[in-house]
mmCIF file of C-alpha atoms in Angstrom:
data_model
loop_
_atom_site.group_PDB
_atom_site.id
_atom_site.type_symbol
_atom_site.label_atom_id
_atom_site.label_comp_id
_atom_site.label_asym_id
_atom_site.label_seq_id
_atom_site.Cartn_x
_atom_site.Cartn_y
_atom_site.Cartn_z
ATOM 1 C CA UNK M 1 -82.064 54.706 -84.323
ATOM 2 C CA UNK M 2 -78.997 52.483 -85.498
ATOM 3 C CA UNK M 3 -79.978 50.022 -88.087
ATOM 4 C CA UNK M 4 -80.785 46.420 -86.975
ATOM 5 C CA UNK M 5 -81.404 47.609 -83.437
ATOM 6 C CA UNK M 6 -84.835 46.408 -82.459
ATOM 7 C CA UNK M 7 -87.244 49.472 -81.796
ATOM 8 C CA UNK M 8 -88.086 47.800 -78.094
ATOM 9 C CA UNK M 9 -87.434 50.918 -76.007
ATOM 10 C CA UNK M 10 -89.625 51.108 -73.142
ATOM 11 C CA UNK M 11 -87.979 49.075 -70.279
ATOM 12 C CA UNK M 12 -89.817 46.821 -67.684
ATOM 13 C CA UNK M 13 -90.618 49.315 -64.687
ATOM 14 C CA UNK M 14 -91.195 52.450 -66.926
ATOM 15 C CA UNK M 15 -94.224 54.142 -65.363
ATOM 16 C CA UNK M 16 -96.746 55.509 -67.671
ATOM 17 C CA UNK M 17 -98.809 58.717 -66.206
ATOM 18 C CA UNK M 18 -97.324 57.731 -62.881
ATOM 19 C CA UNK M 19 -99.855 54.794 -62.952
ATOM 20 C CA UNK M 20 -99.159 51.881 -65.306
ATOM 21 C CA UNK M 21 -96.181 49.997 -65.066
ATOM 22 C CA UNK M 22 -94.573 48.484 -68.035
ATOM 23 C CA UNK M 23 -93.792 44.576 -67.657
ATOM 24 C CA UNK M 24 -92.609 43.094 -70.573
ATOM 25 C CA UNK M 25 -93.245 43.493 -74.830
ATOM 26 C CA UNK M 26 -95.957 41.030 -75.785
ATOM 27 C CA UNK M 27 -96.380 42.463 -79.552
ATOM 28 C CA UNK M 28 -94.727 44.677 -81.946
ATOM 29 C CA UNK M 29 -96.136 45.754 -85.554
ATOM 30 C CA UNK M 30 -95.475 48.227 -88.098
ATOM 31 C CA UNK M 31 -97.119 51.543 -85.944
ATOM 32 C CA UNK M 32 -96.368 50.256 -82.689
ATOM 33 C CA UNK M 33 -95.799 47.723 -79.400
ATOM 34 C CA UNK M 34 -97.758 46.413 -77.510
ATOM 35 C CA UNK M 35 -96.714 45.737 -73.749
ATOM 36 C CA UNK M 36 -97.880 43.877 -70.824
ATOM 37 C CA UNK M 37 -98.443 46.475 -67.818
ATOM 38 C CA UNK M 38 -100.286 46.513 -64.237
ATOM 39 C CA UNK M 39 -101.828 49.337 -62.409
ATOM 40 C CA UNK M 40 -99.697 49.699 -59.483
ATOM 41 C CA UNK M 41 -102.542 51.441 -57.125
ATOM 42 C CA UNK M 42 -104.868 48.021 -57.773
ATOM 43 C CA UNK M 43 -102.594 45.736 -59.368
ATOM 44 C CA UNK M 44 -105.017 45.414 -62.484
ATOM 45 C CA UNK M 45 -103.335 43.894 -65.341
ATOM 46 C CA UNK M 46 -103.228 46.273 -68.651
ATOM 47 C CA UNK M 47 -102.488 46.100 -72.169
ATOM 48 C CA UNK M 48 -100.115 49.254 -73.372
ATOM 49 C CA UNK M 49 -100.142 50.167 -76.920
ATOM 50 C CA UNK M 50 -97.294 52.749 -77.559
ATOM 51 C CA UNK M 51 -96.308 54.371 -80.781
ATOM 52 C CA UNK M 52 -92.756 53.501 -82.376
ATOM 53 C CA UNK M 53 -90.334 55.880 -81.580
ATOM 54 C CA UNK M 54 -89.775 56.867 -85.284
ATOM 55 C CA UNK M 55 -93.494 57.385 -85.872
ATOM 56 C CA UNK M 56 -94.414 59.351 -82.599
ATOM 57 C CA UNK M 57 -94.230 62.661 -84.419
ATOM 58 C CA UNK M 58 -95.848 61.675 -87.468
ATOM 59 C CA UNK M 59 -99.122 63.547 -87.265
ATOM 60 C CA UNK M 60 -100.851 60.713 -89.888
ATOM 61 C CA UNK M 61 -99.901 57.851 -87.224
ATOM 62 C CA UNK M 62 -100.842 59.802 -83.802
ATOM 63 C CA UNK M 63 -104.049 60.709 -85.622
ATOM 64 C CA UNK M 64 -104.608 57.040 -86.257
ATOM 65 C CA UNK M 65 -103.916 56.184 -82.428
ATOM 66 C CA UNK M 66 -106.074 58.911 -81.133
ATOM 67 C CA UNK M 67 -108.682 57.680 -83.574
ATOM 68 C CA UNK M 68 -108.632 53.993 -82.353
ATOM 69 C CA UNK M 69 -108.640 55.222 -78.720
ATOM 70 C CA UNK M 70 -111.594 57.852 -79.339
ATOM 71 C CA UNK M 71 -113.443 54.623 -81.277
ATOM 72 C CA UNK M 72 -113.059 52.366 -78.389
ATOM 73 C CA UNK M 73 -113.913 55.034 -75.800
ATOM 74 C CA UNK M 74 -117.399 54.765 -77.574
ATOM 75 C CA UNK M 75 -117.544 51.153 -77.799
ATOM 76 C CA UNK M 76 -118.847 49.557 -74.294
ATOM 77 C CA UNK M 77 -119.245 45.818 -75.304
ATOM 78 C CA UNK M 78 -118.472 42.722 -73.519
ATOM 79 C CA UNK M 79 -116.994 41.324 -76.741
ATOM 80 C CA UNK M 80 -114.833 44.344 -77.414
ATOM 81 C CA UNK M 81 -111.469 45.035 -75.453
ATOM 82 C CA UNK M 82 -112.240 47.691 -72.587
ATOM 83 C CA UNK M 83 -110.373 51.113 -73.109
ATOM 84 C CA UNK M 84 -108.770 52.912 -70.246
ATOM 85 C CA UNK M 85 -106.871 55.919 -70.871
ATOM 86 C CA UNK M 86 -104.995 57.539 -73.903
ATOM 87 C CA UNK M 87 -102.433 59.818 -73.442
ATOM 88 C CA UNK M 88 -98.904 61.404 -75.020
ATOM 89 C CA UNK M 89 -96.631 60.229 -71.757
ATOM 90 C CA UNK M 90 -94.150 62.889 -71.102
ATOM 91 C CA UNK M 91 -91.461 60.481 -69.752
ATOM 92 C CA UNK M 92 -91.358 58.579 -73.171
ATOM 93 C CA UNK M 93 -92.537 61.124 -75.330
ATOM 94 C CA UNK M 94 -94.916 58.813 -77.250
ATOM 95 C CA UNK M 95 -98.537 58.488 -77.675
ATOM 96 C CA UNK M 96 -99.644 55.616 -75.549
ATOM 97 C CA UNK M 97 -102.907 53.752 -75.295
ATOM 98 C CA UNK M 98 -104.270 51.742 -72.038
ATOM 99 C CA UNK M 99 -106.650 48.946 -72.434
ATOM 100 C CA UNK M 100 -107.589 45.988 -70.634
ATOM 101 C CA UNK M 101 -105.367 42.851 -70.751
ATOM 102 C CA UNK M 102 -107.203 40.064 -72.614
ATOM 103 C CA UNK M 103 -105.160 36.686 -71.820
ATOM 104 C CA UNK M 104 -106.586 33.630 -73.749
ATOM 105 C CA UNK M 105 -106.256 32.044 -77.018
ATOM 106 C CA UNK M 106 -106.197 33.743 -80.139
ATOM 107 C CA UNK M 107 -108.686 32.090 -83.050
ATOM 108 C CA UNK M 108 -105.705 31.802 -85.032
ATOM 109 C CA UNK M 109 -103.862 29.308 -82.555
ATOM 110 C CA UNK M 110 -107.528 27.756 -81.815
ATOM 111 C CA UNK M 111 -107.932 26.642 -85.840
ATOM 112 C CA UNK M 112 -104.610 25.002 -85.609
ATOM 113 C CA UNK M 113 -105.870 22.931 -83.027
ATOM 114 C CA UNK M 114 -108.719 21.508 -85.371
ATOM 115 C CA UNK M 115 -112.226 21.636 -86.401
ATOM 116 C CA UNK M 116 -114.339 23.458 -83.392
ATOM 117 C CA UNK M 117 -117.582 22.038 -82.740
ATOM 118 C CA UNK M 118 -120.466 23.117 -84.153
ATOM 119 C CA UNK M 119 -122.342 24.880 -81.113
ATOM 120 C CA UNK M 120 -119.019 26.368 -80.134
ATOM 121 C CA UNK M 121 -118.614 27.932 -83.264
ATOM 122 C CA UNK M 122 -122.240 29.350 -83.305
ATOM 123 C CA UNK M 123 -121.510 31.000 -79.846
ATOM 124 C CA UNK M 124 -118.299 32.237 -80.785
ATOM 125 C CA UNK M 125 -119.802 33.915 -84.330
ATOM 126 C CA UNK M 126 -122.982 35.303 -82.303
ATOM 127 C CA UNK M 127 -120.941 37.053 -79.620
ATOM 128 C CA UNK M 128 -118.363 38.781 -82.075
ATOM 129 C CA UNK M 129 -121.349 39.571 -84.257
ATOM 130 C CA UNK M 130 -122.854 41.444 -81.313
ATOM 131 C CA UNK M 131 -119.675 43.297 -80.603
ATOM 132 C CA UNK M 132 -119.317 44.363 -84.267
ATOM 133 C CA UNK M 133 -123.223 44.963 -84.579
ATOM 134 C CA UNK M 134 -122.542 47.676 -81.801
ATOM 135 C CA UNK M 135 -119.566 49.138 -83.583
ATOM 136 C CA UNK M 136 -121.478 49.220 -87.201
ATOM 137 C CA UNK M 137 -124.434 51.158 -85.104
ATOM 138 C CA UNK M 138 -121.832 53.511 -83.665
ATOM 139 C CA UNK M 139 -120.488 54.546 -87.445
ATOM 140 C CA UNK M 140 -117.442 52.516 -86.715
ATOM 141 C CA UNK M 141 -116.199 49.742 -89.391
ATOM 142 C CA UNK M 142 -113.613 47.433 -88.196
ATOM 143 C CA UNK M 143 -112.151 46.650 -91.728
ATOM 144 C CA UNK M 144 -108.991 44.568 -90.378
ATOM 145 C CA UNK M 145 -110.815 41.578 -88.878
ATOM 146 C CA UNK M 146 -108.519 38.407 -88.887
ATOM 147 C CA UNK M 147 -108.308 35.169 -86.491
ATOM 148 C CA UNK M 148 -105.273 37.243 -84.787
ATOM 149 C CA UNK M 149 -107.486 39.898 -83.174
ATOM 150 C CA UNK M 150 -110.080 37.669 -81.580
ATOM 151 C CA UNK M 151 -109.172 36.294 -78.307
ATOM 152 C CA UNK M 152 -111.083 33.829 -76.550
ATOM 153 C CA UNK M 153 -110.748 34.579 -73.163
ATOM 154 C CA UNK M 154 -109.638 31.709 -70.514
ATOM 155 C CA UNK M 155 -109.871 29.504 -73.762
ATOM 156 C CA UNK M 156 -113.722 29.991 -73.558
ATOM 157 C CA UNK M 157 -115.721 30.814 -76.831
ATOM 158 C CA UNK M 158 -118.406 32.368 -74.282
ATOM 159 C CA UNK M 159 -116.016 35.581 -73.932
ATOM 160 C CA UNK M 160 -114.638 35.796 -77.435
ATOM 161 C CA UNK M 161 -113.074 39.237 -77.420
ATOM 162 C CA UNK M 162 -111.870 41.675 -80.139
ATOM 163 C CA UNK M 163 -108.710 43.150 -79.196
ATOM 164 C CA UNK M 164 -107.788 45.648 -81.738
ATOM 165 C CA UNK M 165 -109.509 48.389 -83.700
ATOM 166 C CA UNK M 166 -106.215 49.475 -85.025
ATOM 167 C CA UNK M 167 -107.318 50.823 -88.505
ATOM 168 C CA UNK M 168 -111.079 50.962 -87.611
ATOM 169 C CA UNK M 169 -112.116 54.382 -89.095
ATOM 170 C CA UNK M 170 -115.440 56.563 -88.479
ATOM 171 C CA UNK M 171 -117.724 55.721 -91.594
ATOM 172 C CA UNK M 172 -119.430 59.298 -91.144
ATOM 173 C CA UNK M 173 -118.692 61.559 -94.407
ATOM 174 C CA UNK M 174 -115.529 63.251 -94.337
ATOM 175 C CA UNK M 175 -113.475 61.443 -91.779
ATOM 176 C CA UNK M 176 -111.184 60.358 -94.548
ATOM 177 C CA UNK M 177 -108.773 57.521 -94.872
ATOM 178 C CA UNK M 178 -106.068 58.183 -92.394
ATOM 179 C CA UNK M 179 -103.657 55.952 -94.325
ATOM 180 C CA UNK M 180 -104.056 57.942 -97.330
ATOM 181 C CA UNK M 181 -104.636 55.062 -99.421
ATOM 182 C CA UNK M 182 -102.396 52.777 -98.192
ATOM 183 C CA UNK M 183 -103.892 48.996 -97.836
ATOM 184 C CA UNK M 184 -104.081 48.380 -94.391
ATOM 185 C CA UNK M 185 -105.614 45.101 -94.174
ATOM 186 C CA UNK M 186 -104.649 41.042 -94.044
ATOM 187 C CA UNK M 187 -105.200 39.585 -97.714
ATOM 188 C CA UNK M 188 -106.554 36.773 -96.943
ATOM 189 C CA UNK M 189 -109.258 38.222 -94.790
ATOM 190 C CA UNK M 190 -110.372 41.242 -96.704
ATOM 191 C CA UNK M 191 -113.361 41.953 -98.461
ATOM 192 C CA UNK M 192 -113.823 42.173 -102.484
ATOM 193 C CA UNK M 193 -114.856 45.797 -102.206
ATOM 194 C CA UNK M 194 -111.757 46.382 -100.064
ATOM 195 C CA UNK M 195 -109.621 45.076 -103.289
ATOM 196 C CA UNK M 196 -111.585 47.783 -105.352
ATOM 197 C CA UNK M 197 -114.399 45.628 -106.577
ATOM 198 C CA UNK M 198 -117.996 46.676 -106.358
ATOM 199 C CA UNK M 199 -116.902 50.423 -106.519
ATOM 200 C CA UNK M 200 -114.633 50.056 -103.356
ATOM 201 C CA UNK M 201 -117.226 51.419 -101.204
ATOM 202 C CA UNK M 202 -116.676 49.873 -97.679
ATOM 203 C CA UNK M 203 -119.284 49.646 -94.937
ATOM 204 C CA UNK M 204 -120.069 47.090 -92.156
ATOM 205 C CA UNK M 205 -121.108 44.346 -94.759
ATOM 206 C CA UNK M 206 -116.846 44.189 -95.639
ATOM 207 C CA UNK M 207 -116.657 42.723 -91.736
ATOM 208 C CA UNK M 208 -119.561 40.504 -92.542
ATOM 209 C CA UNK M 209 -117.454 39.400 -95.311
ATOM 210 C CA UNK M 210 -114.091 38.980 -93.096
ATOM 211 C CA UNK M 211 -116.427 37.464 -90.338
ATOM 212 C CA UNK M 212 -117.437 34.724 -92.256
ATOM 213 C CA UNK M 213 -113.576 33.858 -93.370
ATOM 214 C CA UNK M 214 -112.600 33.525 -89.841
ATOM 215 C CA UNK M 215 -115.553 31.715 -89.097
ATOM 216 C CA UNK M 216 -115.314 29.023 -91.555
ATOM 217 C CA UNK M 217 -111.818 28.698 -90.444
ATOM 218 C CA UNK M 218 -112.568 27.979 -86.943
ATOM 219 C CA UNK M 219 -115.165 25.620 -87.868
ATOM 220 C CA UNK M 220 -113.046 23.418 -90.608
ATOM 221 C CA UNK M 221 -109.769 23.767 -88.365
ATOM 222 C CA UNK M 222 -108.241 25.234 -91.432
ATOM 223 C CA UNK M 223 -107.587 28.704 -92.733
ATOM 224 C CA UNK M 224 -109.424 29.316 -96.473
ATOM 225 C CA UNK M 225 -106.587 30.575 -98.638
ATOM 226 C CA UNK M 226 -107.843 33.535 -99.999
ATOM 227 C CA UNK M 227 -104.897 35.230 -101.649
ATOM 228 C CA UNK M 228 -101.252 35.196 -101.363
ATOM 229 C CA UNK M 229 -100.991 38.535 -103.705
ATOM 230 C CA UNK M 230 -103.723 41.018 -104.875
ATOM 231 C CA UNK M 231 -104.236 39.338 -108.119
ATOM 232 C CA UNK M 232 -104.832 36.022 -106.374
ATOM 233 C CA UNK M 233 -107.004 37.520 -103.998
ATOM 234 C CA UNK M 234 -109.232 39.312 -106.531
ATOM 235 C CA UNK M 235 -109.542 36.166 -108.239
ATOM 236 C CA UNK M 236 -110.677 34.205 -105.522
ATOM 237 C CA UNK M 237 -113.386 36.489 -104.384
ATOM 238 C CA UNK M 238 -115.076 36.221 -107.568
ATOM 239 C CA UNK M 239 -117.435 33.575 -106.189
ATOM 240 C CA UNK M 240 -118.204 32.334 -102.936
ATOM 241 C CA UNK M 241 -115.619 30.471 -101.955
ATOM 242 C CA UNK M 242 -115.665 26.637 -101.583
ATOM 243 C CA UNK M 243 -116.727 25.749 -97.875
ATOM 244 C CA UNK M 244 -115.758 21.939 -98.080
ATOM 245 C CA UNK M 245 -114.913 20.806 -94.142
ATOM 246 C CA UNK M 246 -117.326 23.398 -93.029
ATOM 247 C CA UNK M 247 -120.274 22.100 -90.484
ATOM 248 C CA UNK M 248 -123.232 21.655 -93.145
ATOM 249 C CA UNK M 249 -125.573 23.608 -91.000
ATOM 250 C CA UNK M 250 -123.287 26.820 -91.487
ATOM 251 C CA UNK M 251 -122.993 26.597 -95.031
ATOM 252 C CA UNK M 252 -125.936 28.613 -95.992
ATOM 253 C CA UNK M 253 -125.544 31.607 -93.821
ATOM 254 C CA UNK M 254 -121.684 31.566 -94.300
ATOM 255 C CA UNK M 255 -122.352 31.420 -98.189
ATOM 256 C CA UNK M 256 -124.812 34.544 -97.646
ATOM 257 C CA UNK M 257 -122.084 36.459 -95.704
ATOM 258 C CA UNK M 258 -119.566 35.748 -98.019
ATOM 259 C CA UNK M 259 -121.332 36.865 -101.693
ATOM 260 C CA UNK M 260 -119.144 38.920 -103.560
ATOM 261 C CA UNK M 261 -121.535 41.547 -104.157
ATOM 262 C CA UNK M 262 -121.981 43.348 -100.654
ATOM 263 C CA UNK M 263 -125.532 43.942 -101.694
ATOM 264 C CA UNK M 264 -126.242 40.146 -101.924
ATOM 265 C CA UNK M 265 -124.802 39.859 -98.396
ATOM 266 C CA UNK M 266 -126.602 39.827 -95.097
ATOM 267 C CA UNK M 267 -127.115 43.742 -94.674
ATOM 268 C CA UNK M 268 -126.198 43.668 -91.028
ATOM 269 C CA UNK M 269 -124.540 41.798 -87.927
ATOM 270 C CA UNK M 270 -128.357 41.797 -86.582
ATOM 271 C CA UNK M 271 -129.320 39.856 -89.629
ATOM 272 C CA UNK M 272 -126.475 37.611 -89.034
ATOM 273 C CA UNK M 273 -127.023 36.871 -85.414
ATOM 274 C CA UNK M 274 -130.700 36.191 -86.132
ATOM 275 C CA UNK M 275 -129.928 33.863 -88.762
ATOM 276 C CA UNK M 276 -127.682 31.770 -86.677
ATOM 277 C CA UNK M 277 -130.565 30.941 -84.718
ATOM 278 C CA UNK M 278 -133.241 30.667 -87.732
ATOM 279 C CA UNK M 279 -131.876 29.662 -90.881
ATOM 280 C CA UNK M 280 -134.917 29.932 -92.701
ATOM 281 C CA UNK M 281 -133.639 33.757 -92.777
ATOM 282 C CA UNK M 282 -130.962 32.792 -95.349
ATOM 283 C CA UNK M 283 -132.271 33.254 -98.762
ATOM 284 C CA UNK M 284 -132.022 30.490 -101.197
ATOM 285 C CA UNK M 285 -128.911 30.742 -102.552
ATOM 286 C CA UNK M 286 -129.313 30.396 -106.608
ATOM 287 C CA UNK M 287 -127.408 27.284 -107.334
ATOM 288 C CA UNK M 288 -124.231 27.406 -109.650
ATOM 289 C CA UNK M 289 -125.507 26.310 -113.193
ATOM 290 C CA UNK M 290 -124.704 22.556 -113.663
ATOM 291 C CA UNK M 291 -121.727 22.778 -116.119
ATOM 292 C CA UNK M 292 -123.064 19.253 -118.304
ATOM 293 C CA UNK M 293 -125.481 21.615 -120.085
ATOM 294 C CA UNK M 294 -123.026 23.956 -121.359
ATOM 295 C CA UNK M 295 -123.349 22.703 -124.889
ATOM 296 C CA UNK M 296 -120.112 23.877 -127.174
ATOM 297 C CA UNK M 297 -121.559 22.386 -130.364
ATOM 298 C CA UNK M 298 -125.181 21.550 -131.686
ATOM 299 C CA UNK M 299 -126.403 18.278 -130.832
ATOM 300 C CA UNK M 300 -126.793 15.674 -133.516
ATOM 301 C CA UNK M 301 -130.179 14.411 -133.836
#
């Protein structure tokens, strides 16, 4: 591949499996490109994720793609993008995954419009937590939650949908991490254990942490700045972040979800969903020690 030439290599009109016609590129990342297309037999719009040409023969990347397709094929839930088919298309010789096309507003764009009303935040949180609860019960941890991969279909919180399980992996023992230790996640949204804290063990509670950061950003209408570098990110996760600007009613629940130690967090998405409606389920947080009481020298009587 010549230097500097963009890797958009599938032209409009290309047919995948004789069924899905490529229309246009909508997104590209480090491993693949996502195109909008349609099923020529029934006109249904689809999203088609295709491995980059330079990686199409990399067994690690292909395995990751297969893993994502297997994951999505097992997860049928209204808040998770619907999966259609996985193939290595002979025409282009690259692995392709065909999914439902979700059109709407990414939460990253919604955050920029300002604070979301409390009731809408609760609807969004409940729905996304419900989808992730199903994933966790199927043994799948998302690991890469961010406002970019939650779409409000038709702009509606009632139709929030997770569109990407790109680096989700089975939590089953022996599945191994397919990226072989490469850090795949966005610093701002990851949990402390994803940065190696608390033994570095990542499970569903890691998604609980990330979902709380997203929810706080949506409520405030401004992303919490949680780390521009590893060192900064680790430091910012030593305690519960400052939730100034978040709707007061959500602060106890989000503080619980954002405990640095996963053992102190809500233990499951089902617990999170129950606590949205019943705040009494949130344990009383230990109040920080008032600073004034720290005496550096004995008091003169």
